[in-house]
PDB file of C-alpha atoms in Angstrom:
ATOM      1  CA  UNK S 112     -58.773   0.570 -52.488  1.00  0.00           C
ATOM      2  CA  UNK S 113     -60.044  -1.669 -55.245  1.00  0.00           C
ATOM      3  CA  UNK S 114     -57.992  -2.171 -58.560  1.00  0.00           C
ATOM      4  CA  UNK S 115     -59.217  -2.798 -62.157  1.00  0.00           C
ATOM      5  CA  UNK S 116     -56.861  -4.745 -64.110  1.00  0.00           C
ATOM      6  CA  UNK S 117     -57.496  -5.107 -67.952  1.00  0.00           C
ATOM      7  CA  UNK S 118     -55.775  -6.977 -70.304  1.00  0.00           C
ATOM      8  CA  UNK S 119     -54.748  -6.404 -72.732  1.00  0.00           C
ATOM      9  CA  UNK S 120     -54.039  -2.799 -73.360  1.00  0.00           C
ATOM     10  CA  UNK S 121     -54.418  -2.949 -76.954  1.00  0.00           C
ATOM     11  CA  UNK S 122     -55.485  -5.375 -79.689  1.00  0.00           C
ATOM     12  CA  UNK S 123     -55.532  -5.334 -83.604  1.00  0.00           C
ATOM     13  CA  UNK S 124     -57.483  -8.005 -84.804  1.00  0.00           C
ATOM     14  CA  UNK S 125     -58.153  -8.743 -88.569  1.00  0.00           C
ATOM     15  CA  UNK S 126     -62.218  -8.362 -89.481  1.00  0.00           C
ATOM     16  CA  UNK S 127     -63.769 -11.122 -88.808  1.00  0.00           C
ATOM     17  CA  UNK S 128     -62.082 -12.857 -85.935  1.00  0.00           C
ATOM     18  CA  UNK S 129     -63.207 -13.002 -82.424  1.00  0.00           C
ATOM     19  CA  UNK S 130     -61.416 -11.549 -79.256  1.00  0.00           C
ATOM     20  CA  UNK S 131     -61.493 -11.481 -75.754  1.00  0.00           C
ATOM     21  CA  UNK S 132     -61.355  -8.709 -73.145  1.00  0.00           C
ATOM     22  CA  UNK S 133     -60.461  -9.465 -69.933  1.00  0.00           C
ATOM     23  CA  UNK S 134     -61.184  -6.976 -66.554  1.00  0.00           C
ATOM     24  CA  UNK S 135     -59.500  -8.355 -62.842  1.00  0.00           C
ATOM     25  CA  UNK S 136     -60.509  -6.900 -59.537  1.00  0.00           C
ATOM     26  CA  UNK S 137     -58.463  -7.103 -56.568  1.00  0.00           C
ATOM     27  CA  UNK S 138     -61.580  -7.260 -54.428  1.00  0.00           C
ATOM     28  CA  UNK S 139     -65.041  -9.111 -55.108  1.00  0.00           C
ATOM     29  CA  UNK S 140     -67.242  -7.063 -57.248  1.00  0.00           C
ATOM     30  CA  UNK S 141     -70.613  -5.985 -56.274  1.00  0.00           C
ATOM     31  CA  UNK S 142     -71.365  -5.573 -60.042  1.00  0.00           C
ATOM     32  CA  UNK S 143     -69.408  -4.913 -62.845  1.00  0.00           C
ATOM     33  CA  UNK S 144     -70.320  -2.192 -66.373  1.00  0.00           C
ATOM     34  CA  UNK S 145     -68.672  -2.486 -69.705  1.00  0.00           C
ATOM     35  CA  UNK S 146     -68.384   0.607 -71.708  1.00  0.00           C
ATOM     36  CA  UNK S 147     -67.276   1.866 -74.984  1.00  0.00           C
ATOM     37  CA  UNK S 148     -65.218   4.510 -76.036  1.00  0.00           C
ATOM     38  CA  UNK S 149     -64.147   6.029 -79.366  1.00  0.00           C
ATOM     39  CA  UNK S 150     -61.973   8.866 -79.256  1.00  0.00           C
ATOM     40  CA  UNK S 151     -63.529  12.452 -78.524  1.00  0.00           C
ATOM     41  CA  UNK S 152     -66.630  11.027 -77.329  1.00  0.00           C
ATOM     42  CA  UNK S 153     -68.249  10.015 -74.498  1.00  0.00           C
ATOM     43  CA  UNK S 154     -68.415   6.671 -72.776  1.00  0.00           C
ATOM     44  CA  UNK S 155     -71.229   4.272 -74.213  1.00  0.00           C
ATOM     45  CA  UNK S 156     -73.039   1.745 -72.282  1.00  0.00           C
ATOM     46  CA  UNK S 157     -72.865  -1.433 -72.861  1.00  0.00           C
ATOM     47  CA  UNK S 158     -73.739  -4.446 -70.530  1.00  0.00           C
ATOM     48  CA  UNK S 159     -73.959  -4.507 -66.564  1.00  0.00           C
ATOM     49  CA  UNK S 160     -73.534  -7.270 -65.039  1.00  0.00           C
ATOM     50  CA  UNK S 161     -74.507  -8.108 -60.801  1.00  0.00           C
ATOM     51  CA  UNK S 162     -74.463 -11.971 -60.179  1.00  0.00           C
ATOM     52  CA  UNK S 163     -71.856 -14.481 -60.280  1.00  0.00           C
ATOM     53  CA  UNK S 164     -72.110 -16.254 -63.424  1.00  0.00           C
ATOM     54  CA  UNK S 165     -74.079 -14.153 -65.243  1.00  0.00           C
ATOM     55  CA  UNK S 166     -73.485 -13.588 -68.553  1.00  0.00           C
ATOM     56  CA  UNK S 167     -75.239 -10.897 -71.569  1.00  0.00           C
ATOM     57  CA  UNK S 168     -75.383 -10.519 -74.898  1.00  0.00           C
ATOM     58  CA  UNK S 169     -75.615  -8.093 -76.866  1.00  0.00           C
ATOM     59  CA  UNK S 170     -75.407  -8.718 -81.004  1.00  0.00           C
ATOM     60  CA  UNK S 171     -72.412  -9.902 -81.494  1.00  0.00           C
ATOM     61  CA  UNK S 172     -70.983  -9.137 -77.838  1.00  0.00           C
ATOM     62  CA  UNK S 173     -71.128 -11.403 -74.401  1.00  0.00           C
ATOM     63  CA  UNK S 174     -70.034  -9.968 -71.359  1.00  0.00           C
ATOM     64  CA  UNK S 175     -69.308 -12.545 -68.214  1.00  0.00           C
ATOM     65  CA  UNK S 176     -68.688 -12.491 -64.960  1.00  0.00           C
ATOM     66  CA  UNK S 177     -66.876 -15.285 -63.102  1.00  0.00           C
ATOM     67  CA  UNK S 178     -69.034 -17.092 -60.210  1.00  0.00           C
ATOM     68  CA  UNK S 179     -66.461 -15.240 -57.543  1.00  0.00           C
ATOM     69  CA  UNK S 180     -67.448 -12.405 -58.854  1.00  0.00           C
ATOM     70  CA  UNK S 181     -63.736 -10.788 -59.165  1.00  0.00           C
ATOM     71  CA  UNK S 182     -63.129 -11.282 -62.876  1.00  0.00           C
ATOM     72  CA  UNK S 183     -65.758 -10.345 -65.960  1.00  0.00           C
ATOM     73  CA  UNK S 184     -64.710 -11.011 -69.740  1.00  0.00           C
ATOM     74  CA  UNK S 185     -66.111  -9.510 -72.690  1.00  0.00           C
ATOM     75  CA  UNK S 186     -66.352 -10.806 -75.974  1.00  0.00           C
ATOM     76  CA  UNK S 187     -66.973  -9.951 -79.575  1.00  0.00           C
ATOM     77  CA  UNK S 188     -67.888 -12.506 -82.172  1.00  0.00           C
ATOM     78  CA  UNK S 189     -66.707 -12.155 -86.134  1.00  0.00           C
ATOM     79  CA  UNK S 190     -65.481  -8.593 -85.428  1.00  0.00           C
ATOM     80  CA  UNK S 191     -66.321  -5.417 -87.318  1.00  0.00           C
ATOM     81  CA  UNK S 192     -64.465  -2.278 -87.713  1.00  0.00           C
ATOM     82  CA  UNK S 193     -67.210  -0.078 -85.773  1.00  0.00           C
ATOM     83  CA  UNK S 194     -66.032  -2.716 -83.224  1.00  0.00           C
ATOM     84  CA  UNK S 195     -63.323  -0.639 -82.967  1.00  0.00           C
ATOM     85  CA  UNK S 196     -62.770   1.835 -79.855  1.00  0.00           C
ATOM     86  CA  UNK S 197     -61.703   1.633 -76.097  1.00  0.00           C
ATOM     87  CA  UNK S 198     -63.377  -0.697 -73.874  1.00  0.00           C
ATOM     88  CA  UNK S 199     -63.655  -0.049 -70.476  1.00  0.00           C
ATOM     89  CA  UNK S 200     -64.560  -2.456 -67.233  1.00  0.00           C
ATOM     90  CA  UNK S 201     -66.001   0.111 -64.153  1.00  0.00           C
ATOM     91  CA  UNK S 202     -67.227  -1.274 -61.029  1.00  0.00           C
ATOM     92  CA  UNK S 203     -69.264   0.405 -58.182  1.00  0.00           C
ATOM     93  CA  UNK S 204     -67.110   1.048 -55.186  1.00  0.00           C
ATOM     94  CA  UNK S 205     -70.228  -0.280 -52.799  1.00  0.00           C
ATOM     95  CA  UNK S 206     -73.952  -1.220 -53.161  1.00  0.00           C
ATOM     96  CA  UNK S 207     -76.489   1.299 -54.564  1.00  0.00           C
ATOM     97  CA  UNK S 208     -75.306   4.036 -56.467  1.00  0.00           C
ATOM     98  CA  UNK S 209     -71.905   4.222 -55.952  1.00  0.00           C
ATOM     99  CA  UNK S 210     -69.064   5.873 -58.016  1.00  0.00           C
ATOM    100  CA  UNK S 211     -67.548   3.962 -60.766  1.00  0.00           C
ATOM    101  CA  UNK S 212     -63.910   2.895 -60.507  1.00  0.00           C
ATOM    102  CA  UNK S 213     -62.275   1.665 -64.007  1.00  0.00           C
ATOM    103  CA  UNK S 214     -59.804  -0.330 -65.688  1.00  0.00           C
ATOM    104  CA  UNK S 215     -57.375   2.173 -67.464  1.00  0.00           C
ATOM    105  CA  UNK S 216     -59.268   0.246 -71.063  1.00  0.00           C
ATOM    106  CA  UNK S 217     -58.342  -1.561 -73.638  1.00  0.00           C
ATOM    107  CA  UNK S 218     -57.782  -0.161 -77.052  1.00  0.00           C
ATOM    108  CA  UNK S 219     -59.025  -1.866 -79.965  1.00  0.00           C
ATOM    109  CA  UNK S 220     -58.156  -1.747 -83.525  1.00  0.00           C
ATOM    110  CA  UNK S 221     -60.223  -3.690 -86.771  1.00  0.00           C
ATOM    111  CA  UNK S 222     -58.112  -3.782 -89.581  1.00  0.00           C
ATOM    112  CA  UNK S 223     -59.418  -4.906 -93.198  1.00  0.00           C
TER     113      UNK S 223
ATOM    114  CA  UNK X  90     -84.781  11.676 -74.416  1.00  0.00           C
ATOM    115  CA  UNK X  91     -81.890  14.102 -74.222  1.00  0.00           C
ATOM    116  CA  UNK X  92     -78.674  12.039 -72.799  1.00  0.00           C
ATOM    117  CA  UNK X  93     -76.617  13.562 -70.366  1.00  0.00           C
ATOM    118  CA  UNK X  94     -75.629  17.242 -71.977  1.00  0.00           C
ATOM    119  CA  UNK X  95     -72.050  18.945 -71.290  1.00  0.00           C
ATOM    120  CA  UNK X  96     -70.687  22.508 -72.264  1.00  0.00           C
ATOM    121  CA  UNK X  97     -68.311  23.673 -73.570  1.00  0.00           C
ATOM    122  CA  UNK X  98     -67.224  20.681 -75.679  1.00  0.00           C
ATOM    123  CA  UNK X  99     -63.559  21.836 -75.860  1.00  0.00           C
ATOM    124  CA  UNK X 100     -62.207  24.402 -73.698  1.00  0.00           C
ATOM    125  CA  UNK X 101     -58.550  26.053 -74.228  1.00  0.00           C
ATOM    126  CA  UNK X 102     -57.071  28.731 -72.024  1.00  0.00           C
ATOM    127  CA  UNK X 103     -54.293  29.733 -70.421  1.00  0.00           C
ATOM    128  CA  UNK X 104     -52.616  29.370 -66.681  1.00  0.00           C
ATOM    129  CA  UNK X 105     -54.253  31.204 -64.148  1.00  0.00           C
ATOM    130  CA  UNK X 106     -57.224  31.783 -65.930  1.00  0.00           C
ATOM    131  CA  UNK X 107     -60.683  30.316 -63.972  1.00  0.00           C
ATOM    132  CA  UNK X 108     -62.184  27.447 -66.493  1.00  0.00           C
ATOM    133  CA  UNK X 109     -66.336  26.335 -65.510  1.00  0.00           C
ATOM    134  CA  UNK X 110     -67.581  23.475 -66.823  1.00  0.00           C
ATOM    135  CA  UNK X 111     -71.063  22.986 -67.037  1.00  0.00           C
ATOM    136  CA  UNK X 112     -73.699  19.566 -66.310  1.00  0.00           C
ATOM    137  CA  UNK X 113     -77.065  18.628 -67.515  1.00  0.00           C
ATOM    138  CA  UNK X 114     -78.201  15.631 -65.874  1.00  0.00           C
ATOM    139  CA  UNK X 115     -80.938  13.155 -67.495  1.00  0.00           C
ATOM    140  CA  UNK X 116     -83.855  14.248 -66.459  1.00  0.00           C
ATOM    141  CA  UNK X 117     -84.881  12.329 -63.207  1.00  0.00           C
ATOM    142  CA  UNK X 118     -81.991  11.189 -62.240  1.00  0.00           C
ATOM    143  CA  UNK X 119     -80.708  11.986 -58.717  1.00  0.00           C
ATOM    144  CA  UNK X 120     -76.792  10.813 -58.644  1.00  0.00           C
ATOM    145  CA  UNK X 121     -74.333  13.253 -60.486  1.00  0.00           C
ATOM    146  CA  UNK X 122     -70.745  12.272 -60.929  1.00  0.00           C
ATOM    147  CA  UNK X 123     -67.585  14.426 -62.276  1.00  0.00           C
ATOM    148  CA  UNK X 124     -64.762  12.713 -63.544  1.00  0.00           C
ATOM    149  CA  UNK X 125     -61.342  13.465 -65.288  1.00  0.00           C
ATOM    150  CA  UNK X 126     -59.831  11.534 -67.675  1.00  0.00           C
ATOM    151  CA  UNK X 127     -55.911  11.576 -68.128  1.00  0.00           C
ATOM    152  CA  UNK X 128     -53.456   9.317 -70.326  1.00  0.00           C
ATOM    153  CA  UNK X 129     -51.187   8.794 -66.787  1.00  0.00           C
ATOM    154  CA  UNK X 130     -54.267   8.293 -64.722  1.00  0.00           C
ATOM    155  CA  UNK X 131     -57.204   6.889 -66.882  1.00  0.00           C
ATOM    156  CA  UNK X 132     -60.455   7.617 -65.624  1.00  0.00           C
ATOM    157  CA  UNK X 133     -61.016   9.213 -61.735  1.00  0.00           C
ATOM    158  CA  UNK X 134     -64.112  10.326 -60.142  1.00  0.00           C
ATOM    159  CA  UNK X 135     -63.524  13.778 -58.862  1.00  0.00           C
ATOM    160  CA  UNK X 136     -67.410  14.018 -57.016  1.00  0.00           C
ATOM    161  CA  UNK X 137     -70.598  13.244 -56.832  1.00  0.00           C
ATOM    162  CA  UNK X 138     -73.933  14.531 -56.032  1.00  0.00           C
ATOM    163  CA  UNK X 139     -77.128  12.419 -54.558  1.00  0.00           C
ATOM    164  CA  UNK X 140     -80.050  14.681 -54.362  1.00  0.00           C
ATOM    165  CA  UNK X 141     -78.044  17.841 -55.091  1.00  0.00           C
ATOM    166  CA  UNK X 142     -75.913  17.089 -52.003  1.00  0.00           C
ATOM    167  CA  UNK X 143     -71.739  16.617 -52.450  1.00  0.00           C
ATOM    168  CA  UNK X 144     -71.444  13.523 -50.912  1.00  0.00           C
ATOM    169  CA  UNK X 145     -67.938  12.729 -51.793  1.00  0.00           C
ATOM    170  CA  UNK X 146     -65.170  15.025 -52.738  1.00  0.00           C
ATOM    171  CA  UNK X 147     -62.241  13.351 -51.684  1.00  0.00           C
ATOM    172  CA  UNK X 148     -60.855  13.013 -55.505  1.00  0.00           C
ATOM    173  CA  UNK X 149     -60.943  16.432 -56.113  1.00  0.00           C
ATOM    174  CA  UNK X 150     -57.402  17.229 -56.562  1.00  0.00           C
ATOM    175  CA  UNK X 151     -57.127  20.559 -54.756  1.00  0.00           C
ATOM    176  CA  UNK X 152     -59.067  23.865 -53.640  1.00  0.00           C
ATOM    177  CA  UNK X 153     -58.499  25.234 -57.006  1.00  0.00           C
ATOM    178  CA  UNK X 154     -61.488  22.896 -57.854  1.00  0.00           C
ATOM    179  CA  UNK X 155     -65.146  23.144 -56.854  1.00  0.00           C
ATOM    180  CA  UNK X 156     -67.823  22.201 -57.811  1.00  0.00           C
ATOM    181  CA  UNK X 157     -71.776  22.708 -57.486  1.00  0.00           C
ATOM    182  CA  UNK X 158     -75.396  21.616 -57.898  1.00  0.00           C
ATOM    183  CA  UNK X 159     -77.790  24.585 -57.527  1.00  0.00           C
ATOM    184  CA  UNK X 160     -80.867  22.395 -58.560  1.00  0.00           C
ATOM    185  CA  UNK X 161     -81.309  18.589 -59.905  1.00  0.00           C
ATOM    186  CA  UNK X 162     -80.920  19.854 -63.589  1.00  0.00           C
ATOM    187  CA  UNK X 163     -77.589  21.469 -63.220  1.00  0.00           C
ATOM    188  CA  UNK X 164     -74.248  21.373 -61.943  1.00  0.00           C
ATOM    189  CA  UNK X 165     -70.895  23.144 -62.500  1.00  0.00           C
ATOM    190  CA  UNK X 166     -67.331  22.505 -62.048  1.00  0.00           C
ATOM    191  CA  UNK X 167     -64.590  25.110 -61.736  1.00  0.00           C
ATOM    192  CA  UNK X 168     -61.374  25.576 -61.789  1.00  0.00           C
ATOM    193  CA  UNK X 169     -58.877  28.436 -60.213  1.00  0.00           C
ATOM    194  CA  UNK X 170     -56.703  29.274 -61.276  1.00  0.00           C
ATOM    195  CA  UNK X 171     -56.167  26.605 -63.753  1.00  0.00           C
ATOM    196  CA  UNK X 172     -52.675  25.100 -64.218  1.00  0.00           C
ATOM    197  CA  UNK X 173     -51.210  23.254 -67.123  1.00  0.00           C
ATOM    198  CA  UNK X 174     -51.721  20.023 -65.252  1.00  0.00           C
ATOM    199  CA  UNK X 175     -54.965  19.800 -65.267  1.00  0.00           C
ATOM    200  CA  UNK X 176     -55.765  19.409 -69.167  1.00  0.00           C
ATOM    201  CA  UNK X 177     -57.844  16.374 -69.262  1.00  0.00           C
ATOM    202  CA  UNK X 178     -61.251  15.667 -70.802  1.00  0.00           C
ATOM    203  CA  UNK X 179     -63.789  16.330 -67.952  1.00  0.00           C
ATOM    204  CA  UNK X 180     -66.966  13.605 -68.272  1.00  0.00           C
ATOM    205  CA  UNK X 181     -70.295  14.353 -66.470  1.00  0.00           C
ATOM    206  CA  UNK X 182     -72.294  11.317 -65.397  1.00  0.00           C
ATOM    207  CA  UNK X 183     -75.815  10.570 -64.226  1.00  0.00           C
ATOM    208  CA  UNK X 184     -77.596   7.761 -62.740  1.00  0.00           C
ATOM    209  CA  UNK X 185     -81.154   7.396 -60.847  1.00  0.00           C
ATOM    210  CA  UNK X 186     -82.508   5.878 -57.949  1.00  0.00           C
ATOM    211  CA  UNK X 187     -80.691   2.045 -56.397  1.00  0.00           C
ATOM    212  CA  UNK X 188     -78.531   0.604 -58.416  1.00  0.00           C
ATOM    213  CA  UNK X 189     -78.905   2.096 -61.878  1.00  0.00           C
ATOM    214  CA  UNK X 190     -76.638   2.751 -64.795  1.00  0.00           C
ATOM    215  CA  UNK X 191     -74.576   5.557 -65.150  1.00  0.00           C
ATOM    216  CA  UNK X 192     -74.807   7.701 -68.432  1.00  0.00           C
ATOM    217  CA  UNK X 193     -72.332   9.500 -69.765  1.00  0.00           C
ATOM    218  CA  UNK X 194     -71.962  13.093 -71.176  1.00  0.00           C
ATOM    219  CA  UNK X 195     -69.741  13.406 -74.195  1.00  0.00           C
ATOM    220  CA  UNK X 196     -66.985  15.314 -72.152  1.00  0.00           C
ATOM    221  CA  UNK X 197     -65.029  18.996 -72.275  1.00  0.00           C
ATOM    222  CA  UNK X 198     -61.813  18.660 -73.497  1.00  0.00           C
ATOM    223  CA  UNK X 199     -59.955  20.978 -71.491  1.00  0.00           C
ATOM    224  CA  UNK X 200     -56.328  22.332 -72.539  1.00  0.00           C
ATOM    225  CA  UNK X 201     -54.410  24.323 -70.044  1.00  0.00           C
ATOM    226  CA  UNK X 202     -51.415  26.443 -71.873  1.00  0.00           C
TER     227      UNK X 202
END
């Protein structure tokens, strides 16, 4: 069964600076989500992402996904602290409308 | 437009006692998805709907759970008897026709004592 890997599991970064989220399949994807999460709530879209080498932004965050299509990054520029949250990689188990399965997130912290 | 809608929001009772969980899809959309959410386990799909039809079920843990989808604006998931085990927050998803984006309720947190 496909495997999401993400790394890392948690980050504190200081405002300002810029990270990187990483999200490893064991099998090649046939597209790959990014969502948000902040505790209590629900899961926020973010950025999909179908072809090899395509890559999205969105304000001050750029999702990519490798040209084998088994590994996307995502990454936030001069970071805020409503950055803050889980991040989570899903990908569809098949074409069409398939269940998502995800990466167990990554937990980010902004600090001051 | 309303997003996808979920009730209760948080959802405490005790062993043995049967726990429902209720789904408002987005409007439109035909593809509904139930998933738990666990610390151990991260995020699992437990089943999903196309059409109103269960299509798969296979993550639903045991026949204490069920679930249904009387009409395309509505679906339940139930629990009995529920077991301390299964506290988890419980997300409802939708999604519409191809390849689409799924949307995300805001979840029942469900605690099992």
């Amino acid at each position: 069964s496909q495997e999401l890997e993400q790394s890392p599991q948690s980050l504190i970064v200081q405002e300002g600076k810029n990270l990187t989220i990483n999200c490893t399949s064991s099998k090649t994807l046939y597209g790959l989500y990014w969502y948000k999460q902040k505790y209590g709530e629900g899961l926020i879209f973010l950025m999909m992402l179908q072809k090899g080498g395509e890559e999205k932004s969105h304000e001050k965050i750029t999702a990519k996904l490798d040209e084998k299509k088994q590994q996307s990054s995502l990454h936030i520029t001069a970071s805020q602290p409503s950055h803050a949250g889980i991040y989570l990689c899903g990908a569809p188990r098949g074409s069409g409308n398939t269940p998502l399965v995800f990466g167990k997130g990554t937990r980010l912290s902004v600090i001051a | 437009d309303a997003g996808v809608i979920q009730s209760p929001r948080h959802e405490v009772t005790e062993m043995g006692q049967e726990v429902t969980l209720r789904c408002k899809p987005i409007s439109g959309h035909n593809s509904l998805f139930w998933y738990r959410q666990t610390m151990m386990r991260g995020l699992e799909l437990l089943i999903y709907f196309n059409n109103n039809v269960p299509i798969d079920d296979s993550g639903m843990p045991e026949d204490r759970f069920s679930a249904k989808m009387p009409n395309a604006s509505f679906s339940t998931l139930k629990i009995q008897p529920s077991e301390p085990r299964d506290s988890a927050v419980y997300f409802c998803a939708s999604s519409g026709t191809g390849v689409d984006t799924q949307y995300f309720g805001p979840g029942t947190r469900l605690t099992v004592l």
